[in-house]
Every structure is written in C-alpha cells, then in structure tokens.
PDB file of C-alpha atoms in Angstrom:
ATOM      1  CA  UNK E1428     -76.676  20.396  71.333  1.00  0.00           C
ATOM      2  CA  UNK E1429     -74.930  17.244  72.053  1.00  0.00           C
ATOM      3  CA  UNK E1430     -73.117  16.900  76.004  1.00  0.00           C
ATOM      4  CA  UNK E1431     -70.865  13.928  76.840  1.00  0.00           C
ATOM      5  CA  UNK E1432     -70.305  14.063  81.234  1.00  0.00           C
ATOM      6  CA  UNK E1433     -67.739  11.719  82.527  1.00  0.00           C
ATOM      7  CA  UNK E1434     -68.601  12.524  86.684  1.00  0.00           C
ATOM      8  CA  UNK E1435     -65.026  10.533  87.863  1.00  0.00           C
ATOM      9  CA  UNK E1436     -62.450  13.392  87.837  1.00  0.00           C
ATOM     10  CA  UNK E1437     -59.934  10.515  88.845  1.00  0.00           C
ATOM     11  CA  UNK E1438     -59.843   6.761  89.800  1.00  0.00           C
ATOM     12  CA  UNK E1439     -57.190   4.251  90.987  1.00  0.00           C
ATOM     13  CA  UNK E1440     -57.199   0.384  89.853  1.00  0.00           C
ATOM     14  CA  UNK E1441     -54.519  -2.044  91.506  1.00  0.00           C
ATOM     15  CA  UNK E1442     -52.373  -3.998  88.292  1.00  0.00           C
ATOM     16  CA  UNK E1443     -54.463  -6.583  87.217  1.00  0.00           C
ATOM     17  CA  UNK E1444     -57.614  -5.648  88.441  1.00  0.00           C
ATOM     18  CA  UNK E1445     -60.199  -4.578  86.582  1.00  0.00           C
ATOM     19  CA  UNK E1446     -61.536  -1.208  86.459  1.00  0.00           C
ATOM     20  CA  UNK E1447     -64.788   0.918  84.803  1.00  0.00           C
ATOM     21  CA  UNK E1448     -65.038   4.152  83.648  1.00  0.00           C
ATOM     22  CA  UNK E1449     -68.404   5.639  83.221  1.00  0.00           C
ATOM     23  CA  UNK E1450     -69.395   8.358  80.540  1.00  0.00           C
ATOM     24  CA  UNK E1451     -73.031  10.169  79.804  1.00  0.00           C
ATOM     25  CA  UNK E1452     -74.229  11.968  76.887  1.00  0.00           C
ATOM     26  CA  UNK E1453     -77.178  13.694  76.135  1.00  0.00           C
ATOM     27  CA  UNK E1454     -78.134  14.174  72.180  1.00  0.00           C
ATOM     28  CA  UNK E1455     -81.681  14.402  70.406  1.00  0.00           C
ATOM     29  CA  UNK E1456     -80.179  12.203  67.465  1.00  0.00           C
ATOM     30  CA  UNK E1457     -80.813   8.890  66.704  1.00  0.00           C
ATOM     31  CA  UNK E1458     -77.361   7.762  64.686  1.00  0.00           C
ATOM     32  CA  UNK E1459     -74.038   8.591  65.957  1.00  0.00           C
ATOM     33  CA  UNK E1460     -70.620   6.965  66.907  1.00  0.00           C
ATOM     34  CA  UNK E1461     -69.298   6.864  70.526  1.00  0.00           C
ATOM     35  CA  UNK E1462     -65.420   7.029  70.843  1.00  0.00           C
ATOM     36  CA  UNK E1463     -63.000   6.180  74.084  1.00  0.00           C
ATOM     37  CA  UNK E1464     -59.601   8.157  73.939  1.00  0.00           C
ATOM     38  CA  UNK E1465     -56.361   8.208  75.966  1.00  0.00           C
ATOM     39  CA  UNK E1466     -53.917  10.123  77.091  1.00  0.00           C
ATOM     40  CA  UNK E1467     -51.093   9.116  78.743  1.00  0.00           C
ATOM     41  CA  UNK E1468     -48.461  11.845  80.099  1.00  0.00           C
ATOM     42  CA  UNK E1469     -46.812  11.878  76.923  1.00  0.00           C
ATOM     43  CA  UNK E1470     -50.139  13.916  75.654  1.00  0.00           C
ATOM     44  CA  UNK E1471     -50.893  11.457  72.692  1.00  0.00           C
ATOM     45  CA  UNK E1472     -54.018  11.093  71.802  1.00  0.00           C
ATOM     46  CA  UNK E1473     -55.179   7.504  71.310  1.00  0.00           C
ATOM     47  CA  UNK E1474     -58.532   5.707  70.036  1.00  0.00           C
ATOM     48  CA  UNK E1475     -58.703   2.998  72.092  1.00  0.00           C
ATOM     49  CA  UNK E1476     -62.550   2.028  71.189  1.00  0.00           C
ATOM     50  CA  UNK E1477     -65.252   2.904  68.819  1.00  0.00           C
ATOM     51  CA  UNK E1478     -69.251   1.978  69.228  1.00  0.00           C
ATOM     52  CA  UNK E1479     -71.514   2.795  66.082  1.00  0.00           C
ATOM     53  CA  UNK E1480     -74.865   4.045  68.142  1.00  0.00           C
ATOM     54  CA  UNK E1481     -77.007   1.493  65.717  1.00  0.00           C
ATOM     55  CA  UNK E1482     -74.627  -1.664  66.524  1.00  0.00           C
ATOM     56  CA  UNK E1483     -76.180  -3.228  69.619  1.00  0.00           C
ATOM     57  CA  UNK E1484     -73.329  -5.272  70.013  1.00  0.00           C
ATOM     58  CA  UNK E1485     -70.818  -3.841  72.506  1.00  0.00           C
ATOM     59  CA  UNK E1486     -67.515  -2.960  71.011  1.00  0.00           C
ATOM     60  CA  UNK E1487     -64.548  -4.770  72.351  1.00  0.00           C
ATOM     61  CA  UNK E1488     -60.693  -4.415  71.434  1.00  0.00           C
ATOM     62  CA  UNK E1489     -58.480  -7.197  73.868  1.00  0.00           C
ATOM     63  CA  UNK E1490     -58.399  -5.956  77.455  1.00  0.00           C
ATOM     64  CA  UNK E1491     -61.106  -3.062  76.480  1.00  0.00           C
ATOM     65  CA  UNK E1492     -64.761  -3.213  76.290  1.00  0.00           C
ATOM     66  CA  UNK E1493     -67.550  -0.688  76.335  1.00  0.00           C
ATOM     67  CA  UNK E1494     -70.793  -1.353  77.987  1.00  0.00           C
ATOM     68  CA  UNK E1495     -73.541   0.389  75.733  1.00  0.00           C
ATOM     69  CA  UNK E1496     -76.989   1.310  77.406  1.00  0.00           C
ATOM     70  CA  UNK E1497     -78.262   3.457  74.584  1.00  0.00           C
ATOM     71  CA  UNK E1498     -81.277   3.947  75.873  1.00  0.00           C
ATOM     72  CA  UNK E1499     -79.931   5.276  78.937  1.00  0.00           C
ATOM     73  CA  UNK E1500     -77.195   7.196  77.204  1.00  0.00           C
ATOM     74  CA  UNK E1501     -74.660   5.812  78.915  1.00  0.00           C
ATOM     75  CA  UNK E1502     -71.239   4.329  77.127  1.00  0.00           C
ATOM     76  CA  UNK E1503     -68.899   3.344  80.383  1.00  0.00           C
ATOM     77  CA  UNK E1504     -64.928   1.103  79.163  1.00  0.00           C
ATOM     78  CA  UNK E1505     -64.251  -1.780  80.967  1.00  0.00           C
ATOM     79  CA  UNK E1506     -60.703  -1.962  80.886  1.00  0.00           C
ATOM     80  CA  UNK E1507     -59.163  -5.533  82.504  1.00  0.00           C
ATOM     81  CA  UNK E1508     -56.119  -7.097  83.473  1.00  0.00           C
ATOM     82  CA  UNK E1509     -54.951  -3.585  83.669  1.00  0.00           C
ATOM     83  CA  UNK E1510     -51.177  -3.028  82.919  1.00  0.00           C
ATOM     84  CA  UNK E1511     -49.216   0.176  84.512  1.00  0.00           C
ATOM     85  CA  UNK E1512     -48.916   1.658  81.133  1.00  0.00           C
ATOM     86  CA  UNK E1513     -52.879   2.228  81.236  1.00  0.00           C
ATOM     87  CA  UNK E1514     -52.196   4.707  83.419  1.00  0.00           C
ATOM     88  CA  UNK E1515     -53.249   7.701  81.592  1.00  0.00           C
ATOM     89  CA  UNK E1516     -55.875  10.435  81.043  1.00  0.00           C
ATOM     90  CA  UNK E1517     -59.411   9.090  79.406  1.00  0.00           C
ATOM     91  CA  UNK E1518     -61.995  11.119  77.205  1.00  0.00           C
ATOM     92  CA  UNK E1519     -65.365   9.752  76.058  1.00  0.00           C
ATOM     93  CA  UNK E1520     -66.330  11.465  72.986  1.00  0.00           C
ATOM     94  CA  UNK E1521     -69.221  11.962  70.446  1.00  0.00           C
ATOM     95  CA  UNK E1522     -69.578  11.978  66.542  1.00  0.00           C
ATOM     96  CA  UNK E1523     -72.460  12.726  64.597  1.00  0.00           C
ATOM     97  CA  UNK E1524     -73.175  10.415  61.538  1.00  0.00           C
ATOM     98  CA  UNK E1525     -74.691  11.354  58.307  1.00  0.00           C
ATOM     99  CA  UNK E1526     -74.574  13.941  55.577  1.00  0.00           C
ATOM    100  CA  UNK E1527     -73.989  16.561  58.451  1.00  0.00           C
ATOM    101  CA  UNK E1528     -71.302  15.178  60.146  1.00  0.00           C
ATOM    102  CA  UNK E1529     -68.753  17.479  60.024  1.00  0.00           C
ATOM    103  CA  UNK E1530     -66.280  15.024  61.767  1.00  0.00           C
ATOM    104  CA  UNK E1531     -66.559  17.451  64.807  1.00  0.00           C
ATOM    105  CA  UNK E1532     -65.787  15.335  67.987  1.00  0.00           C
ATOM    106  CA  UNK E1533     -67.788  16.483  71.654  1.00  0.00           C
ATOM    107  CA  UNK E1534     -65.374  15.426  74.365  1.00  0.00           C
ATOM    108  CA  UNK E1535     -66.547  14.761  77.872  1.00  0.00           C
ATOM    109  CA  UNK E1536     -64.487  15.820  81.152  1.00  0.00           C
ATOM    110  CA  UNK E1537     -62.203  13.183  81.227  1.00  0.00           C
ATOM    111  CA  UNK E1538     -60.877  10.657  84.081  1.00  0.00           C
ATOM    112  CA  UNK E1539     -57.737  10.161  85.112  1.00  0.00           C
ATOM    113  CA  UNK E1540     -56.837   7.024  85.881  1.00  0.00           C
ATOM    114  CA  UNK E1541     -54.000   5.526  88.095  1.00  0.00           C
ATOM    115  CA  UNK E1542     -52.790   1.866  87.771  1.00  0.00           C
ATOM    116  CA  UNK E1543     -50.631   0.883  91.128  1.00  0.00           C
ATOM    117  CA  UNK E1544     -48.457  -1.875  90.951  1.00  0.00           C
TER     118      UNK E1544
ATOM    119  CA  UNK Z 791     -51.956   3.692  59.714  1.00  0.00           C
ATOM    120  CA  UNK Z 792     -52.688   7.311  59.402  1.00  0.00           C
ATOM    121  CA  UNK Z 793     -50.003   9.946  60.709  1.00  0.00           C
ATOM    122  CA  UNK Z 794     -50.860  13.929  62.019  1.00  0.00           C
ATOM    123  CA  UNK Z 795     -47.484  15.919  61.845  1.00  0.00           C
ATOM    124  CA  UNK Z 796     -47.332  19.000  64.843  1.00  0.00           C
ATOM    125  CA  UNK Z 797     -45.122  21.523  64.611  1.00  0.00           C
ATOM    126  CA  UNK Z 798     -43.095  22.549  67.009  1.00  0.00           C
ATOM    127  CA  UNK Z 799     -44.192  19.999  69.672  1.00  0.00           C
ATOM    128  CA  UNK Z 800     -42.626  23.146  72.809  1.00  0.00           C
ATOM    129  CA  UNK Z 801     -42.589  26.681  72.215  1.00  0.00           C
ATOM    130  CA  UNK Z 802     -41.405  29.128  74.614  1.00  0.00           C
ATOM    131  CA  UNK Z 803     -41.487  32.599  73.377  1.00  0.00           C
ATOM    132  CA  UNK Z 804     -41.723  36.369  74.475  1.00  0.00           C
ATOM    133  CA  UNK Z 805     -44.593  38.309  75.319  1.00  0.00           C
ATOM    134  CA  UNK Z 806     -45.963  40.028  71.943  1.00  0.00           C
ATOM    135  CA  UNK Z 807     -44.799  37.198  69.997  1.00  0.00           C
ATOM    136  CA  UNK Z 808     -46.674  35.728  66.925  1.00  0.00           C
ATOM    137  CA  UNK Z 809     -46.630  31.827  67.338  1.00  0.00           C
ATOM    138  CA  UNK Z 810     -47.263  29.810  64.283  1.00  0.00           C
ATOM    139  CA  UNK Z 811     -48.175  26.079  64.356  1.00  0.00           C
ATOM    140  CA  UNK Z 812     -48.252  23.481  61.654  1.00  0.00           C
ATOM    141  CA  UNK Z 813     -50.265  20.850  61.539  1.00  0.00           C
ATOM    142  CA  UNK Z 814     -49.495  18.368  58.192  1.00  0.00           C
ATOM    143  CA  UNK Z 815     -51.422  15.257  57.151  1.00  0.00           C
ATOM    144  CA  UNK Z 816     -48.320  13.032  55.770  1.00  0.00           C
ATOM    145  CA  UNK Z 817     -50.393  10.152  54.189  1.00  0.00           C
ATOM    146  CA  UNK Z 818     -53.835  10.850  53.506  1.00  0.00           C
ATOM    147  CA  UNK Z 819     -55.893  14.534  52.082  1.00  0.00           C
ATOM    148  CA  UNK Z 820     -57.714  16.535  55.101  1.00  0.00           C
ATOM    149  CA  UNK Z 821     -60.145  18.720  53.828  1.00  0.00           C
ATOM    150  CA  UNK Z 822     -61.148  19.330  57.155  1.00  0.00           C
ATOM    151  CA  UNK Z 823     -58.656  19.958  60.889  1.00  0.00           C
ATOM    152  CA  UNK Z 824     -59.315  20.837  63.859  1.00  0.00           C
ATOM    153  CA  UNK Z 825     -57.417  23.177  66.376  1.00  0.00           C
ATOM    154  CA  UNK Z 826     -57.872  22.555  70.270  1.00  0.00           C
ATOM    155  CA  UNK Z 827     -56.851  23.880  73.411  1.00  0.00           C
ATOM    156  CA  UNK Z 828     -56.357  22.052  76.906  1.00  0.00           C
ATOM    157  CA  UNK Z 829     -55.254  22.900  79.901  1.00  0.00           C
ATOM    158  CA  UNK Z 830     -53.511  20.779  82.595  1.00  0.00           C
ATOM    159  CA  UNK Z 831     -55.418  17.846  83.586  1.00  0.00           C
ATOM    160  CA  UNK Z 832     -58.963  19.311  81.989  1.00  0.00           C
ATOM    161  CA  UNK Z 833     -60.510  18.179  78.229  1.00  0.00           C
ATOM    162  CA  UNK Z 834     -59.468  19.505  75.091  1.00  0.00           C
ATOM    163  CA  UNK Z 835     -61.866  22.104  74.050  1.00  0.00           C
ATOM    164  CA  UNK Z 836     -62.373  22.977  70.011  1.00  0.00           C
ATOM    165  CA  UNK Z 837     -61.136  26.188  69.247  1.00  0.00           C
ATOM    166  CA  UNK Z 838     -62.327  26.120  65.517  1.00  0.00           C
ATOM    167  CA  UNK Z 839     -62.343  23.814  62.313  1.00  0.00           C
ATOM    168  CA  UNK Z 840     -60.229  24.210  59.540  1.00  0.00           C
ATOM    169  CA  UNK Z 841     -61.819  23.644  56.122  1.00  0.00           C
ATOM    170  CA  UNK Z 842     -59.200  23.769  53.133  1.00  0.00           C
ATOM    171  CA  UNK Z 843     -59.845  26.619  50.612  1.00  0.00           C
ATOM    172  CA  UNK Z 844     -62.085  28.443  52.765  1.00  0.00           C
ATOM    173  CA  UNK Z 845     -62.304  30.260  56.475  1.00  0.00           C
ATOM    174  CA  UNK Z 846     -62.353  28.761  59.457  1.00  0.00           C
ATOM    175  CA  UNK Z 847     -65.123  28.170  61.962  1.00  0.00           C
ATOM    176  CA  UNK Z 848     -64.432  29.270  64.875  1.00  0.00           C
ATOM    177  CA  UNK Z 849     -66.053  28.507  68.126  1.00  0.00           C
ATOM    178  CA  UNK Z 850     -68.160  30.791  70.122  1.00  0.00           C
ATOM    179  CA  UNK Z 851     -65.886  32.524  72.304  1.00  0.00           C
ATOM    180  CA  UNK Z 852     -62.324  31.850  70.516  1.00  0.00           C
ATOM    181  CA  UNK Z 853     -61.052  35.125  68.890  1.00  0.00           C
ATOM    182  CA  UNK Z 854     -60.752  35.128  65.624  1.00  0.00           C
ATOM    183  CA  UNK Z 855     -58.230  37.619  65.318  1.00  0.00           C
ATOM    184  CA  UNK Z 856     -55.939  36.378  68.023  1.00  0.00           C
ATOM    185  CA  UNK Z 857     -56.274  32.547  66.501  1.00  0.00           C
ATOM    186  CA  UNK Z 858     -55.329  32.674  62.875  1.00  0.00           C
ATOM    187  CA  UNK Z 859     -56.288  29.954  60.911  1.00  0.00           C
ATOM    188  CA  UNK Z 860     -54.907  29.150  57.046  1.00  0.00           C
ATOM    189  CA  UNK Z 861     -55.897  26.029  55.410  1.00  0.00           C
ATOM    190  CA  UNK Z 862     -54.410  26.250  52.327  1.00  0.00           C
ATOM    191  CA  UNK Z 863     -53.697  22.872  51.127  1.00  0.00           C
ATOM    192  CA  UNK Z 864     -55.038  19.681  51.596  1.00  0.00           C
ATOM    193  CA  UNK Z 865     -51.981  18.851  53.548  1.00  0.00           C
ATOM    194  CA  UNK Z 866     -51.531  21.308  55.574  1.00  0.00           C
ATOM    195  CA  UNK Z 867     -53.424  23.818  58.533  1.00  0.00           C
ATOM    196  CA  UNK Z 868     -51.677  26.043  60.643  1.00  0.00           C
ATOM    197  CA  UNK Z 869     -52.844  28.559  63.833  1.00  0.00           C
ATOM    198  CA  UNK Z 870     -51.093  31.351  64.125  1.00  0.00           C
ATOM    199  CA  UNK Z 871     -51.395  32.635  67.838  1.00  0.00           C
ATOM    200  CA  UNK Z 872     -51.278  36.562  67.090  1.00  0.00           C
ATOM    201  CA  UNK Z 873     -49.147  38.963  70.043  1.00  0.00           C
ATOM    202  CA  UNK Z 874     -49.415  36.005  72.344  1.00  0.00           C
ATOM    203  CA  UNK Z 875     -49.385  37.003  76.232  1.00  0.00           C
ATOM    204  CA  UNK Z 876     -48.892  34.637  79.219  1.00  0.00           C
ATOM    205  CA  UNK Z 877     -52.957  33.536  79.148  1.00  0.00           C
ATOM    206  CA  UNK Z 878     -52.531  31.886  75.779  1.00  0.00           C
ATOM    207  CA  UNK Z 879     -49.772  29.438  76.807  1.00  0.00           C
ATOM    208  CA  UNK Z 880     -51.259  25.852  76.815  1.00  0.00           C
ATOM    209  CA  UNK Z 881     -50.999  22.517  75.059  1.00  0.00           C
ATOM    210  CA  UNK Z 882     -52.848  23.040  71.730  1.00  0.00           C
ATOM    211  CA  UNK Z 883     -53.844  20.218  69.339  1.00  0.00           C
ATOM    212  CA  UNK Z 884     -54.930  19.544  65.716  1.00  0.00           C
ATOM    213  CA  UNK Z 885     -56.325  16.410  64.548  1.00  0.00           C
ATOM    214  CA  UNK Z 886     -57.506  15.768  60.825  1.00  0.00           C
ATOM    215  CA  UNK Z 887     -60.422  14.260  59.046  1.00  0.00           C
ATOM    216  CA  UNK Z 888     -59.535  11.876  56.035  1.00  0.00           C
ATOM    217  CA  UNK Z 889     -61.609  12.946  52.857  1.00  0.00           C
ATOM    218  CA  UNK Z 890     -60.630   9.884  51.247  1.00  0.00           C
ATOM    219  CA  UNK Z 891     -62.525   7.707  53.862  1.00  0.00           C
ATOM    220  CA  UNK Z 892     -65.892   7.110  54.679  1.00  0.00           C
ATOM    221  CA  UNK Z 893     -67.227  10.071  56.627  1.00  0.00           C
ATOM    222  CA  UNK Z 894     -67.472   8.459  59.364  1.00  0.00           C
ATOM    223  CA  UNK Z 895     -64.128   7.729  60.320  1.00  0.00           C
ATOM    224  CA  UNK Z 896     -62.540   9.241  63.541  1.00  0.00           C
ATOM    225  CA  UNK Z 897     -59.714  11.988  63.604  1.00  0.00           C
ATOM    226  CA  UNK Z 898     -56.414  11.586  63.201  1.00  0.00           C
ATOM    227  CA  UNK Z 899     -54.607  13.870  66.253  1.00  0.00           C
ATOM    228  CA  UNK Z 900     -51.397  15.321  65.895  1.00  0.00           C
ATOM    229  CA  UNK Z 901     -48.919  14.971  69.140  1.00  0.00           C
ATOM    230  CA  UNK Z 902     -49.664  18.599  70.241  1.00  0.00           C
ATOM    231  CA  UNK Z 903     -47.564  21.763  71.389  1.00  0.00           C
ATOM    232  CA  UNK Z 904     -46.844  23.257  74.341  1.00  0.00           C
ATOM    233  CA  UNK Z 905     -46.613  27.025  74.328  1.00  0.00           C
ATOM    234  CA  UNK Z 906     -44.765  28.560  76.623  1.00  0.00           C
ATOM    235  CA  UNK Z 907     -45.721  32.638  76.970  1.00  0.00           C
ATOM    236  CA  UNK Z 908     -43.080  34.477  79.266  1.00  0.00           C
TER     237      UNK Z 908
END
C-alpha cells in the first residue's frame, strides 16, 4: 500500500520570501504521478503541480517548483516570491499509472501554511 | 477547463435526517467519482469510489449503509448520508475522473459541502 507523510503540520513564510514544503511517500511501484494541492479557506481544491515519477525533470509552474528525489521518495514545493493569497492548506498526493489506475488519489497530512505581510 | 458541480455547498439539518448530495460533471463524462470526508484542518480521507452503472467501493471502515452511493449517469453521483446524527457533520467532497482523457489525468474536485447535524 502506497503512504504519502507531509511531517510540517503548519509553517509561516514572510511575503516575498521563499518557502519549502516537504512531502514523503512510500510505494513498491515503479511508475506513478506525484500531485501538489491547495486549499485555501474557501475549501477549493486546487492542482497547483504535477510530477510524472519517470520525468526526471522537476516540474515547475511560475512561482512553484517541486524538488523530486525519487530515489529517496521525497517530492517537497518550492513556492517563491510568496503572495498573501498563498496562504492556504497544502496536500501532497499520489496516483498510480497504468492499466490499474483507478484514478484513486493517496493524500498526505497536509501543511498549513501562513504568508505574513 | 473542466468544472465539478456540488450540491448544496451548507447543509444544516435535524438529527434523523437523510442528506443527499449531488455531485455533476458539467463538461466532460465521469465514469468514475469519488466521495471524501475531512475534518477541520486534517486531509481529506476517501470514503468510497463511484463507478457509473455499478456499486460503489467503499473504503474499509465507511458504512455502506449509512453512505449511499448512486452513480447512475455519466454525469452525475450522489451520497446520500442515511439518519444522519451530529458525528456525520463535516465538509464532504467529490471529485471526478474524465473518461474521455488519458487515464492519467488528475481529478476534477467539486467545491464541497458542509453538513451541519443538530
């Protein structure tokens, strides 16, 4: 069975900074897709990244970027310049690929995060 | 881009109350939704997935009888929350698969409901 641990319940960036938020999985397969997710108070969900597992290119998207250690299992988001409306709640999450995906997403614990101004 | 329609987004009802909850694809056919839970400030957990023409899945755990499922279209999934009692309020959540895409593709998540057992 696949786990995804996210071990920072909460964490506070200043505007502008830069901030990481780290994320661990555990799975026995070889091809799968990583996802980052948030949600702010309004309870949205939003994709805000996507890593195929056999890409060893890191997935970017503007101000967002994943750092991919796949052989460590780790899959943190590097979120810079970071604006007040990041403030929100974020989920790392796993997908299988293949014939037996059954689109069934594994969520980790989620981290809140806090953008001061 | 795709759209997840959730209905009623709030819900506050009596105790032995049956609560039913749609969740539509607008644009695109789901042959496959999912139904979560969360509670405040914790992860959404899967309660079960919805496959169209067929029963659901639930997970270990989730009642089967208390969580109604009915996928009968390719449009639409709803949970019906059977005699609901203050322990089932919480934000619940459905998301849907496009079968028209390549498998691979993420979920679509609706905007959620917040049920409201007094």
């Amino acid at each position: 069975a696949q786990t995804v641990t996210q071990s920072q319940p909460e964490m506070s960036v200043q505007e502008a900074e830069t901030v990481t938020l780290s994320c661990t999985y555990d799975t026995s397969e070889s091809n799968y897709y990583l996802f980052w997710y948030k949600q702010p108070p309004s309870r949205q969900m939003i994709l805000v990244i996507r890593q195929e597992a056999y890409k060893q290119q890191n997935a970017t998207e503007n101000r967002f970027s994943v750092n991919f250690q796949k052989a460590a299992k780790s899959f943190s988001l590097k979120i810079s310049d970071s604006q007040l409306g990041d403030t929100a709640m974020y989920f790392c999450a796993f997908m299988k690929h293949g014939s037996g995906n059954t689109g069934k997403l594994i969520f980790g614990q989620g981290t809140t995060l806090q953008v001061k101004p | 881009g795709a759209v997840v329609s959730q209905h009623p987004s709030r819900v506050i009802c009596k105790s032995g109350t049956s609560v039913k909850i749609e969740c539509r694809s607008l644009d695109f056919q789901a042959t496959t939704m999912f139904w979560y839970r969360q509670f405040p400030k914790q992860s959404l957990m899967l309660m079960a997935t919805s496959n169209e023409g067929s029963k659901a899945t639930y997970e270990q755990g989730v009642e089967k009888d208390k969580f109604l499922i009915n996928h009968a279209s390719l449009t639409l999934s709803t949970l019906t929350v059977t005699s609901a009692h203050p322990e089932d309020s919480s934000f619940y959540i459905c998301s849907a698969k496009n079968a028209d895409s390549l498998r691979n593709q993420p979920q679509h998540f609706g905007d959620g409901t917040r049920l409201s057992i007094l």
